[in-house]
Amino acid sequence: MAKTETDIGAGAVARAADLHREYGRGTAAVRALRGVSAAFAPGTFTAVMGPSGSGKTTLLHCLAGMDRPTRGSVWWGGTEVSRMPERRLAELRRSRVGFVFQAFNLMPAMTVAQNVELPGRLAGERPGRERVLDALARVGLAGRERHRPGELSGGQQQRVAIARALVSRPGVLFADEPTGALDRATGHEILALLRAGVDEDGRTCVMVTHDPVAAGYADRVLLLADGLVAEEIDRPTAARVGERLSRLGEGA
Ligand SMILES: Nc1ncnc2c1ncn2[C@@H]1O[C@H](COP(=O)(O)OP(=O)(O)O)[C@@H](O)[C@H]1O
Ligand SMILES: [Mg+2]
């Protein structure tokens, strides 16, 4: 029997169904996503790869409820979020998903602890001190809570950003090139941290990366090209991913 849309994503914590996203209209329209379907099972680590401009960031933003698709839908478990009113979505987003950016996006004038508390405060909550310290301890930053971001290394700043994303204990963590601004050794520490969250805490992780070695930490690679999933690679190795990427480049 043919698989229905619901079969494809049964049990997924996050799912994109025939996602389209256009920017602008008419002849100036850019079709960033042209029909992407993908499901993310609990406790899995997916790397999203593809050439610059292939739609990776747009896909991540739509999956995380930070952008709205033009057509198609996004689901978190059994809840469709792509058409949810903004206020309800913002509330749900805070408890369900975390997001980490390449450039850390920390507030330089605030302490590490204040940065981690910020999303909760903006939502009118006071996240318990215990939760904040626990989140910092989990990323290896115990004792750093009074420091300012500028007093920390790049890798430590990204750890603060991860603690901020995880303080509400979301089931899914999205990361857009989280190691893009870091040297290789520091990048591997961050990747090991993301991997441990999947293996030890059962979190789901979806990460955009350009680096085949980083993709080797994932269980699966989704290779995007021109707004579509061009290929899916299970149990990726750096060598295999590198080979597929270069083949995609030749075909372009
Ligand atoms: N806010 C925007 N306005 C107009 N075009 C955009 C916007 N965001 C992304 N795009 C375009 O959509 C396409 C996909 O972009 P993006 O998702 O950022 O790709 P990637 O992350 O793979 O580099 C690109 O052509 C990009 O220029
Ligand atoms: Mg991008």
XYZ file of N, CA and C and ligand atoms in Angstrom:
784
model
N 0.838 -1.203 0.000
C 0.000 0.000 0.000
C 0.874 1.254 0.000
N 0.430 2.255 -0.687
C 1.208 3.509 -0.750
C 1.262 4.155 0.622
N 2.399 4.713 0.934
C 2.548 5.407 2.219
C 1.811 6.737 2.175
N 1.065 7.032 3.225
C 0.400 8.328 3.296
C 1.317 9.310 4.017
N 0.952 10.569 3.973
C 1.744 11.614 4.610
C 1.955 11.330 6.098
N 0.938 10.778 6.754
C 1.070 10.538 8.195
C 1.973 9.343 8.490
N 1.978 8.341 7.612
C 2.866 7.184 7.810
C 4.322 7.622 7.830
N 4.640 8.532 6.905
C 6.023 8.950 6.721
C 6.605 9.515 8.006
N 5.808 10.304 8.718
C 6.355 10.961 9.898
C 5.848 10.399 11.205
N 5.269 9.197 11.187
C 4.702 8.644 12.417
C 5.774 8.580 13.497
N 5.510 9.202 14.640
C 6.449 9.168 15.748
C 7.546 10.213 15.671
N 7.569 11.016 14.612
C 8.624 12.025 14.480
C 8.397 13.168 15.461
N 9.480 13.714 16.013
C 9.340 14.890 16.886
C 9.201 16.160 16.060
N 9.771 16.137 14.860
C 9.614 17.269 13.946
C 9.494 16.721 12.537
N 8.713 17.424 11.722
C 8.466 16.902 10.381
C 8.110 18.039 9.436
N 8.658 17.970 8.253
C 8.313 18.905 7.187
C 7.567 18.123 6.129
N 6.421 18.633 5.690
C 5.639 17.957 4.661
C 5.469 18.878 3.465
N 6.117 18.508 2.366
C 6.013 19.247 1.097
C 6.205 20.748 1.293
N 7.301 21.089 1.951
C 7.562 22.469 2.329
C 8.038 23.310 1.144
N 7.337 24.410 0.931
C 7.749 25.407 -0.058
C 7.955 26.732 0.666
N 8.989 27.466 0.277
C 9.165 28.814 0.823
C 9.676 29.702 -0.294
N 8.882 30.709 -0.603
C 9.301 31.688 -1.617
C 9.517 33.019 -0.940
N 10.561 33.710 -1.362
C 10.781 35.082 -0.910
C 10.465 36.007 -2.080
N 9.690 37.037 -1.832
C 9.334 37.972 -2.892
C 8.273 37.386 -3.811
N 7.873 38.173 -4.796
C 6.797 37.744 -5.675
C 7.136 37.958 -7.130
N 6.343 37.313 -7.964
C 6.442 37.527 -9.417
C 7.795 37.145 -9.976
N 8.311 37.963 -10.868
C 9.565 37.620 -11.535
C 10.756 37.718 -10.582
N 10.594 38.463 -9.466
C 11.689 38.617 -8.502
C 11.676 37.511 -7.442
N 10.700 36.606 -7.521
C 10.563 35.587 -6.473
C 11.763 34.642 -6.442
N 12.219 34.336 -5.214
C 13.266 33.335 -5.015
C 12.616 32.125 -4.364
N 12.771 30.975 -4.999
C 12.173 29.755 -4.437
C 13.231 29.045 -3.604
N 13.223 29.338 -2.310
C 14.254 28.801 -1.405
C 14.003 27.315 -1.101
N 12.740 26.941 -0.943
C 12.373 25.526 -0.753
C 11.298 25.188 -1.771
N 11.429 24.032 -2.413
C 10.533 23.716 -3.535
C 9.813 22.383 -3.355
N 9.552 22.010 -2.073
C 8.846 20.747 -1.827
C 9.712 19.786 -1.045
N 10.063 20.188 0.170
C 10.914 19.355 1.024
C 10.048 18.595 2.030
N 10.204 17.282 2.063
C 9.574 16.462 3.088
C 10.671 15.732 3.841
N 10.608 15.793 5.169
C 11.614 15.112 5.980
C 11.062 14.920 7.376
N 11.380 13.776 7.979
C 10.919 13.507 9.342
C 12.132 13.276 10.229
N 12.040 13.733 11.478
C 13.147 13.635 12.423
C 12.689 12.818 13.629
N 13.210 11.604 13.730
C 12.782 10.682 14.780
C 13.420 11.075 16.113
N 12.753 10.732 17.234
C 13.310 11.066 18.549
C 14.683 10.434 18.736
N 15.599 11.187 19.344
C 16.914 10.649 19.663
C 17.799 10.405 18.465
N 17.593 11.183 17.394
C 18.460 11.052 16.216
C 19.170 12.367 15.930
N 20.269 12.264 15.217
C 21.122 13.400 14.885
C 21.215 13.469 13.358
N 20.682 14.548 12.780
C 20.691 14.716 11.323
C 21.548 15.916 10.950
N 22.398 15.748 9.959
C 23.155 16.874 9.402
C 22.495 17.290 8.095
N 22.259 18.581 7.941
C 21.716 19.127 6.699
C 22.865 19.786 5.957
N 23.095 19.328 4.725
C 24.226 19.839 3.944
C 23.745 20.278 2.573
N 24.641 20.874 1.813
C 24.301 21.318 0.465
C 24.991 22.623 0.153
N 25.054 22.976 -1.126
C 25.751 24.209 -1.533
C 25.127 25.439 -0.889
N 25.883 26.517 -0.858
C 25.388 27.796 -0.374
C 24.162 28.202 -1.197
N 23.097 28.630 -0.512
C 21.876 29.042 -1.206
C 20.924 27.906 -1.518
N 21.230 26.683 -1.052
C 20.377 25.535 -1.386
C 19.129 25.449 -0.507
N 19.035 26.288 0.539
C 17.827 26.326 1.358
C 17.988 25.771 2.760
N 19.212 25.517 3.194
C 19.449 24.882 4.506
C 18.915 25.732 5.662
N 19.292 27.009 5.672
C 18.857 27.890 6.760
C 17.345 28.077 6.733
N 16.797 28.242 5.540
C 15.351 28.403 5.412
C 14.623 27.170 5.959
N 15.134 25.988 5.631
C 14.520 24.754 6.140
C 14.575 24.713 7.665
N 15.729 25.044 8.228
C 15.888 25.009 9.687
C 14.932 26.008 10.358
N 14.860 27.218 9.797
C 13.981 28.238 10.376
C 12.511 27.817 10.311
N 12.118 27.200 9.206
C 10.718 26.730 9.094
C 10.453 25.598 10.083
N 11.406 24.660 10.192
C 11.239 23.525 11.116
C 11.173 24.002 12.567
N 11.915 25.070 12.884
C 11.985 25.571 14.254
C 10.865 26.566 14.564
N 9.972 26.805 13.604
C 8.869 27.734 13.852
C 9.308 29.177 13.902
N 10.445 29.483 13.256
C 10.927 30.869 13.225
C 10.588 31.538 11.894
N 10.126 30.755 10.943
C 9.721 31.276 9.635
C 8.516 30.440 9.207
N 7.685 31.017 8.335
C 6.481 30.307 7.883
C 6.655 29.845 6.442
N 6.288 28.597 6.165
C 6.348 28.145 4.772
C 5.273 28.841 3.938
N 5.545 28.970 2.637
C 4.555 29.505 1.709
C 3.484 28.443 1.438
N 3.934 27.193 1.401
C 3.032 26.067 1.154
C 3.602 24.854 1.890
N 2.747 23.889 2.232
C 3.213 22.717 2.977
C 3.109 22.973 4.469
N 3.533 22.011 5.285
C 3.323 22.162 6.721
C 4.496 21.633 7.539
N 4.578 22.147 8.761
C 5.573 21.711 9.737
C 4.829 21.173 10.943
N 5.285 20.026 11.432
C 4.637 19.375 12.578
C 5.650 19.135 13.673
N 5.243 19.377 14.920
C 6.020 18.933 16.079
C 5.176 17.865 16.749
N 5.601 16.629 16.660
C 4.744 15.541 17.101
C 3.456 15.606 16.288
N 2.317 15.536 16.951
C 1.047 15.556 16.242
C 0.467 16.954 16.061
N 1.248 17.988 16.366
C 0.735 19.358 16.302
C 1.268 20.084 15.088
N 0.371 20.620 14.268
C 0.838 21.420 13.135
C 1.148 22.824 13.631
N 2.367 23.286 13.363
C 2.775 24.597 13.882
C 2.858 25.661 12.795
N 2.849 25.237 11.531
C 3.076 26.203 10.455
C 1.942 27.215 10.313
N 0.764 26.901 10.796
C -0.344 27.843 10.695
C -0.853 28.295 12.063
N -0.082 28.028 13.077
C -0.491 28.375 14.440
C -0.357 29.887 14.667
N -1.294 30.502 15.378
C -1.156 31.933 15.671
C 0.177 32.229 16.373
N 0.760 33.382 16.071
C 2.119 33.703 16.515
C 2.325 33.564 18.024
N 1.383 34.033 18.806
C 1.589 34.003 20.271
C 1.642 32.584 20.800
N 0.758 31.756 20.274
C 0.745 30.352 20.724
C 2.008 29.645 20.272
N 2.427 29.959 19.041
C 3.633 29.348 18.493
C 4.855 29.737 19.328
N 4.948 31.023 19.680
C 6.098 31.504 20.460
C 6.182 30.763 21.794
N 5.039 30.539 22.388
C 4.985 29.851 23.680
C 5.418 28.389 23.536
N 4.885 27.747 22.512
C 5.202 26.333 22.274
C 6.672 26.162 21.892
N 7.161 27.098 21.104
C 8.542 27.045 20.624
C 9.524 27.019 21.795
N 9.226 27.831 22.796
C 10.134 27.940 23.932
C 10.288 26.610 24.677
N 9.227 25.834 24.744
C 9.329 24.572 25.481
C 9.745 23.401 24.591
N 9.530 23.521 23.280
C 9.754 22.363 22.402
C 11.080 22.371 21.660
N 11.550 23.561 21.267
C 12.761 23.593 20.434
C 13.790 24.584 20.952
N 15.046 24.249 20.704
C 16.148 25.170 20.972
C 16.838 25.483 19.669
N 17.488 26.666 19.600
C 18.153 27.047 18.360
C 19.523 27.636 18.675
N 20.532 27.172 17.924
C 21.902 27.659 18.103
C 22.393 28.210 16.759
N 23.001 29.404 16.803
C 23.446 30.091 15.592
C 24.963 29.985 15.438
N 25.422 30.206 14.209
C 26.861 30.180 13.957
C 27.594 31.247 14.767
N 26.969 32.440 14.872
C 27.645 33.583 15.499
C 27.294 33.729 16.986
N 26.848 32.662 17.614
C 26.534 32.586 19.048
C 25.339 33.465 19.445
N 25.319 34.744 18.962
C 24.222 35.678 19.274
C 23.991 35.860 20.769
N 25.070 36.078 21.518
C 24.941 36.357 22.949
C 24.880 37.867 23.167
N 24.337 38.267 24.310
C 24.297 39.686 24.674
C 25.591 40.020 25.409
N 26.432 40.882 24.819
C 27.771 41.109 25.386
C 27.761 41.779 26.765
N 26.736 42.585 27.049
C 26.731 43.321 28.324
C 26.187 42.470 29.472
N 25.621 41.324 29.143
C 25.034 40.472 30.189
C 26.007 39.386 30.604
N 25.839 38.900 31.821
C 26.667 37.779 32.263
C 26.203 36.505 31.559
N 27.018 35.484 31.698
C 26.690 34.172 31.146
C 25.329 33.701 31.677
N 25.120 33.807 32.981
C 23.860 33.343 33.575
C 22.677 34.161 33.041
N 22.872 35.480 32.906
C 21.787 36.331 32.396
C 21.452 35.986 30.951
N 22.471 35.644 30.159
C 22.221 35.227 28.785
C 21.367 33.958 28.739
N 21.687 33.024 29.613
C 20.952 31.755 29.624
C 19.512 31.970 30.102
N 19.347 32.933 31.012
C 18.007 33.225 31.554
C 17.129 34.019 30.594
N 17.773 34.693 29.622
C 17.074 35.711 28.830
C 15.784 35.245 28.148
N 15.793 34.098 27.426
C 14.554 33.702 26.744
C 13.378 33.548 27.713
N 13.650 32.974 28.879
C 12.599 32.822 29.880
C 12.095 34.165 30.376
N 13.027 35.072 30.637
C 12.656 36.403 31.124
C 11.806 37.148 30.109
N 12.203 37.049 28.819
C 11.433 37.719 27.766
C 10.009 37.185 27.719
N 9.847 35.939 28.136
C 8.520 35.329 28.131
C 7.798 35.589 29.453
N 8.407 36.401 30.319
C 7.762 36.764 31.570
C 7.886 35.718 32.660
N 8.903 34.845 32.510
C 9.114 33.820 33.529
C 10.428 34.083 34.233
N 10.588 33.494 35.388
C 11.905 33.511 36.020
C 12.418 32.095 36.085
N 13.259 31.726 35.120
C 13.791 30.364 35.168
C 14.590 30.203 36.456
N 14.391 29.115 37.169
C 15.069 28.918 38.444
C 16.582 28.976 38.283
N 17.233 29.545 39.283
C 18.696 29.613 39.322
C 19.304 28.222 39.129
N 18.649 27.249 39.740
C 19.132 25.864 39.689
C 19.194 25.351 38.246
N 18.123 25.655 37.491
C 18.047 25.221 36.088
C 19.148 25.846 35.265
N 19.403 27.128 35.522
C 20.435 27.846 34.770
C 21.804 27.244 35.074
N 22.080 27.039 36.353
C 23.380 26.474 36.734
C 23.523 25.050 36.218
N 22.430 24.302 36.232
C 22.452 22.935 35.715
C 22.756 22.933 34.213
N 22.102 23.847 33.482
C 22.338 23.925 32.033
C 23.802 24.271 31.762
N 24.363 25.176 32.546
C 25.765 25.559 32.356
C 26.706 24.409 32.716
N 26.371 23.684 33.774
C 27.202 22.547 34.172
C 27.201 21.490 33.071
N 26.044 21.290 32.451
C 25.920 20.272 31.406
C 26.778 20.572 30.178
N 27.071 21.854 29.944
C 27.930 22.185 28.802
C 29.370 22.449 29.246
N 29.679 22.102 30.497
C 31.057 22.210 30.982
C 31.465 23.620 31.387
N 30.486 24.441 31.803
C 30.803 25.824 32.157
C 30.466 26.149 33.617
N 30.483 25.145 34.477
C 30.226 25.404 35.898
C 31.250 26.416 36.402
N 30.800 27.383 37.170
C 31.702 28.384 37.737
C 31.918 29.608 36.853
N 31.385 29.592 35.633
C 31.581 30.719 34.709
C 30.388 31.654 34.675
N 29.382 31.438 35.544
C 28.113 32.141 35.377
C 28.203 33.659 35.490
N 29.234 34.179 36.181
C 29.338 35.636 36.334
C 30.188 36.306 35.263
N 30.798 35.487 34.388
C 31.632 36.061 33.333
C 30.775 36.714 32.253
N 31.401 37.634 31.502
C 30.752 38.203 30.312
C 31.229 37.380 29.111
N 30.415 37.308 28.043
C 30.820 36.541 26.863
C 32.212 36.910 26.358
N 32.551 38.217 26.407
C 33.850 38.672 25.903
C 35.042 38.109 26.665
N 34.792 37.587 27.855
C 35.882 37.009 28.653
C 36.059 35.515 28.355
N 35.249 35.002 27.440
C 35.302 33.567 27.125
C 35.824 33.335 25.712
N 36.349 32.135 25.465
C 36.785 31.756 24.117
C 35.561 31.517 23.232
N 35.797 31.422 21.932
C 34.700 31.165 21.001
C 33.953 29.886 21.334
N 34.695 28.840 21.636
C 34.071 27.563 21.970
C 33.218 27.668 23.234
N 33.733 28.418 24.213
C 32.969 28.599 25.461
C 31.713 29.430 25.206
N 31.828 30.431 24.327
C 30.646 31.239 24.007
C 29.573 30.385 23.328
N 30.006 29.472 22.445
C 29.017 28.607 21.805
C 28.382 27.666 22.837
N 29.162 27.273 23.851
C 28.586 26.454 24.934
C 27.518 27.224 25.704
N 27.748 28.513 25.915
C 26.735 29.347 26.579
C 25.457 29.366 25.732
N 25.647 29.529 24.408
C 24.496 29.560 23.506
C 23.738 28.228 23.546
N 24.482 27.132 23.675
C 23.837 25.814 23.758
C 23.084 25.687 25.097
N 23.700 26.155 26.165
C 23.017 26.129 27.472
C 21.731 26.948 27.406
N 21.792 28.109 26.748
C 20.602 28.962 26.600
C 19.514 28.225 25.819
N 19.928 27.484 24.782
C 18.955 26.758 23.964
C 18.353 25.573 24.720
N 19.109 25.046 25.693
C 18.676 23.809 26.355
C 18.047 24.035 27.729
N 18.045 25.290 28.213
C 17.594 25.529 29.590
C 16.115 25.161 29.778
N 15.326 25.270 28.709
C 13.908 24.899 28.807
C 13.700 23.406 28.536
N 14.811 22.682 28.362
C 14.809 21.234 28.106
C 13.925 20.825 26.921
N 14.214 21.418 25.759
C 13.445 21.089 24.555
C 13.807 19.704 24.035
N 12.879 19.113 23.281
C 13.142 17.799 22.709
C 14.010 17.872 21.466
N 14.007 19.034 20.814
C 14.753 19.180 19.563
C 15.680 20.384 19.642
N 16.903 20.168 19.195
C 17.867 21.263 19.102
C 18.233 21.458 17.637
N 18.016 22.686 17.135
C 18.428 23.045 15.784
C 19.700 23.874 15.871
N 20.653 23.595 15.014
C 21.908 24.334 15.048
C 22.326 24.663 13.617
N 22.496 25.953 13.316
C 22.856 26.387 11.967
C 24.351 26.686 11.921
N 25.122 25.778 11.379
C 26.583 25.874 11.304
C 27.201 26.239 12.654
N 26.922 25.448 13.693
C 27.366 25.815 15.047
C 28.877 25.814 15.210
N 29.593 25.151 14.304
C 31.054 25.120 14.427
C 31.724 25.976 13.353
N 30.901 26.707 12.588
C 31.420 27.476 11.457
C 32.399 28.567 11.846
N 32.268 29.084 13.079
C 33.145 30.177 13.508
C 34.259 29.680 14.433
N 34.412 28.368 14.531
C 35.369 27.812 15.498
C 36.507 27.073 14.796
N 37.644 26.966 15.469
C 38.717 26.149 14.907
C 38.323 24.677 15.032
N 39.051 23.826 14.335
C 38.664 22.427 14.209
C 38.560 21.709 15.565
N 39.562 21.884 16.419
C 39.582 21.181 17.711
C 38.397 21.615 18.579
N 38.148 22.937 18.622
C 37.026 23.457 19.413
C 35.704 22.998 18.811
N 35.661 22.971 17.483
C 34.469 22.499 16.790
C 34.128 21.075 17.193
N 35.140 20.234 17.306
C 34.885 18.840 17.682
C 34.338 18.724 19.101
N 34.784 19.598 19.990
C 34.227 19.588 21.356
C 32.733 19.898 21.321
N 32.360 20.878 20.487
C 30.944 21.248 20.375
C 30.145 20.086 19.764
N 30.713 19.459 18.724
C 30.021 18.335 18.080
C 29.850 17.167 19.053
N 30.878 16.915 19.861
C 30.791 15.835 20.850
C 29.702 16.144 21.874
N 29.568 17.424 22.208
C 28.525 17.851 23.155
C 27.127 17.626 22.563
N 26.964 17.979 21.282
C 25.671 17.772 20.617
C 25.361 16.280 20.534
N 26.386 15.485 20.193
C 26.216 14.029 20.084
C 25.820 13.421 21.434
N 26.464 13.896 22.510
C 26.162 13.375 23.849
C 24.720 13.687 24.245
N 24.235 14.851 23.845
C 22.837 15.208 24.132
C 21.866 14.244 23.474
N 22.238 13.761 22.298
C 21.408 12.792 21.575
C 21.500 11.418 22.256
N 22.720 10.972 22.530
C 22.929 9.622 23.064
C 22.512 9.488 24.524
N 22.810 10.517 25.333
C 22.572 10.383 26.778
C 21.220 10.940 27.208
N 20.755 11.999 26.534
C 19.498 12.615 26.953
C 18.347 12.320 25.994
N 18.639 11.605 24.906
C 17.582 11.255 23.957
C 17.057 12.435 23.162
N 17.867 13.512 23.114
C 17.431 14.689 22.369
C 17.540 14.414 20.872
N 16.771 15.183 20.076
C 16.878 15.133 18.625
C 17.675 16.352 18.192
N 18.621 16.144 17.298
C 19.461 17.262 16.873
C 19.443 17.359 15.349
N 19.249 18.574 14.858
C 19.277 18.841 13.413
C 20.264 19.976 13.188
N 21.341 19.680 12.481
C 22.454 20.625 12.363
C 22.822 20.873 10.908
N 22.919 22.137 10.544
C 23.465 22.490 9.229
C 24.977 22.547 9.343
N 25.660 21.948 8.381
C 27.121 22.050 8.365
C 27.647 21.956 6.941
N 28.824 22.551 6.724
C 29.504 22.426 5.438
C 30.600 21.370 5.507
N 30.876 20.900 6.720
C 32.067 20.098 6.975
C 31.738 18.599 6.995
N 32.255 17.828 6.050
C 31.986 16.384 6.023
C 32.409 15.681 7.319
N 33.466 16.187 7.960
C 33.911 15.575 9.216
C 32.854 15.796 10.303
N 32.279 17.000 10.347
C 31.195 17.294 11.302
C 29.992 16.405 11.022
N 29.688 16.198 9.740
C 28.541 15.363 9.364
C 28.734 13.926 9.841
N 29.989 13.520 10.013
C 30.294 12.180 10.506
C 29.797 11.934 11.931
N 29.476 12.997 12.657
C 28.902 12.843 14.004
C 27.408 12.506 13.949
N 26.800 12.709 12.784
C 25.354 12.536 12.648
C 24.995 11.099 12.279
N 23.712 10.767 12.453
C 23.208 9.447 12.059
C 22.803 9.434 10.595
N 22.569 10.633 10.070
C 22.024 10.735 8.720
C 22.358 12.110 8.159
N 22.558 12.172 6.859
C 22.750 13.451 6.185
C 21.598 13.667 5.213
N 21.005 14.859 5.262
C 20.073 15.286 4.223
C 20.838 16.254 3.336
N 20.967 15.895 2.085
C 21.713 16.726 1.156
C 20.721 17.553 0.347
N 20.760 18.869 0.535
C 19.859 19.750 -0.210
C 20.548 20.285 -1.455
N 19.761 20.443 -2.502
C 20.254 21.105 -3.704
C 19.085 21.862 -4.310
N 19.268 23.167 -4.467
C 18.270 23.975 -5.156
C 16.869 23.831 -4.539
N 16.787 23.816 -3.205
C 15.495 23.807 -2.526
C 14.818 22.457 -2.437
N 15.547 21.400 -2.768
C 14.986 20.043 -2.690
C 15.964 19.111 -1.980
N 15.448 18.013 -1.401
C 16.341 16.996 -0.854
C 16.864 16.178 -2.033
N 18.167 16.298 -2.285
C 18.761 15.605 -3.426
C 19.125 14.177 -3.048
N 19.471 13.978 -1.761
C 19.951 12.676 -1.342
C 19.920 12.554 0.171
N 19.744 11.320 0.638
C 19.779 11.044 2.063
C 20.877 10.002 2.275
N 21.780 10.251 3.210
C 22.872 9.311 3.461
C 22.757 8.818 4.898
N 22.560 7.517 5.088
C 22.490 6.954 6.438
C 23.873 6.571 6.921
N 24.090 6.652 8.225
C 25.388 6.364 8.845
C 26.540 6.951 8.024
N 26.541 8.287 7.917
C 27.529 8.929 7.047
C 28.946 8.843 7.613
N 29.904 8.689 6.719
C 31.302 8.861 7.100
C 31.794 10.092 6.353
N 32.839 10.725 6.880
C 33.362 11.940 6.256
C 33.736 11.672 4.794
N 34.319 10.516 4.536
C 34.767 10.196 3.177
C 33.585 10.102 2.212
N 32.529 9.408 2.673
C 31.370 9.234 1.798
C 30.667 10.558 1.533
N 30.540 11.351 2.605
C 29.874 12.646 2.470
C 30.665 13.551 1.528
N 31.991 13.561 1.691
C 32.836 14.384 0.828
C 32.675 14.000 -0.629
N 32.603 12.699 -0.860
C 32.463 12.195 -2.229
C 31.123 12.639 -2.840
N 30.032 12.502 -2.053
C 28.713 12.895 -2.557
C 28.623 14.392 -2.807
N 29.248 15.177 -1.905
C 29.223 16.632 -2.063
C 29.942 17.048 -3.339
N 31.093 16.418 -3.591
C 31.836 16.821 -4.783
C 31.098 16.370 -6.043
N 30.398 15.248 -5.961
C 29.619 14.795 -7.099
C 28.484 15.777 -7.394
N 27.862 16.288 -6.301
C 26.784 17.268 -6.440
C 27.322 18.539 -7.080
N 28.545 18.924 -6.666
C 29.170 20.117 -7.233
C 29.418 19.972 -8.728
N 29.837 18.774 -9.141
C 30.106 18.522 -10.558
C 28.832 18.579 -11.374
N 27.732 18.098 -10.743
C 26.457 18.066 -11.467
C 25.841 19.448 -11.631
N 26.273 20.408 -10.772
C 25.642 21.736 -10.771
C 26.093 22.575 -11.984
N 14.944 36.902 3.673
C 15.228 36.574 2.406
N 14.816 37.339 1.378
C 15.071 36.997 0.096
N 15.742 35.877 -0.258
C 16.174 35.079 0.719
C 15.950 35.359 2.107
N 16.501 34.371 2.856
C 17.042 33.509 1.976
N 16.845 33.919 0.703
C 17.288 33.214 -0.524
O 16.790 31.890 -0.466
C 17.755 30.956 -0.940
C 18.097 29.954 0.150
O 18.752 30.643 1.200
P 19.251 29.915 2.526
O 18.154 29.110 3.099
O 19.850 30.959 3.404
O 20.385 28.952 1.938
P 21.629 28.231 2.661
O 21.441 28.325 4.130
O 21.618 26.838 2.129
O 22.861 28.964 2.198
C 18.935 31.797 -1.412
O 18.799 32.042 -2.785
C 18.786 33.073 -0.622
O 19.381 34.154 -1.289
Mg 22.630 29.142 5.676
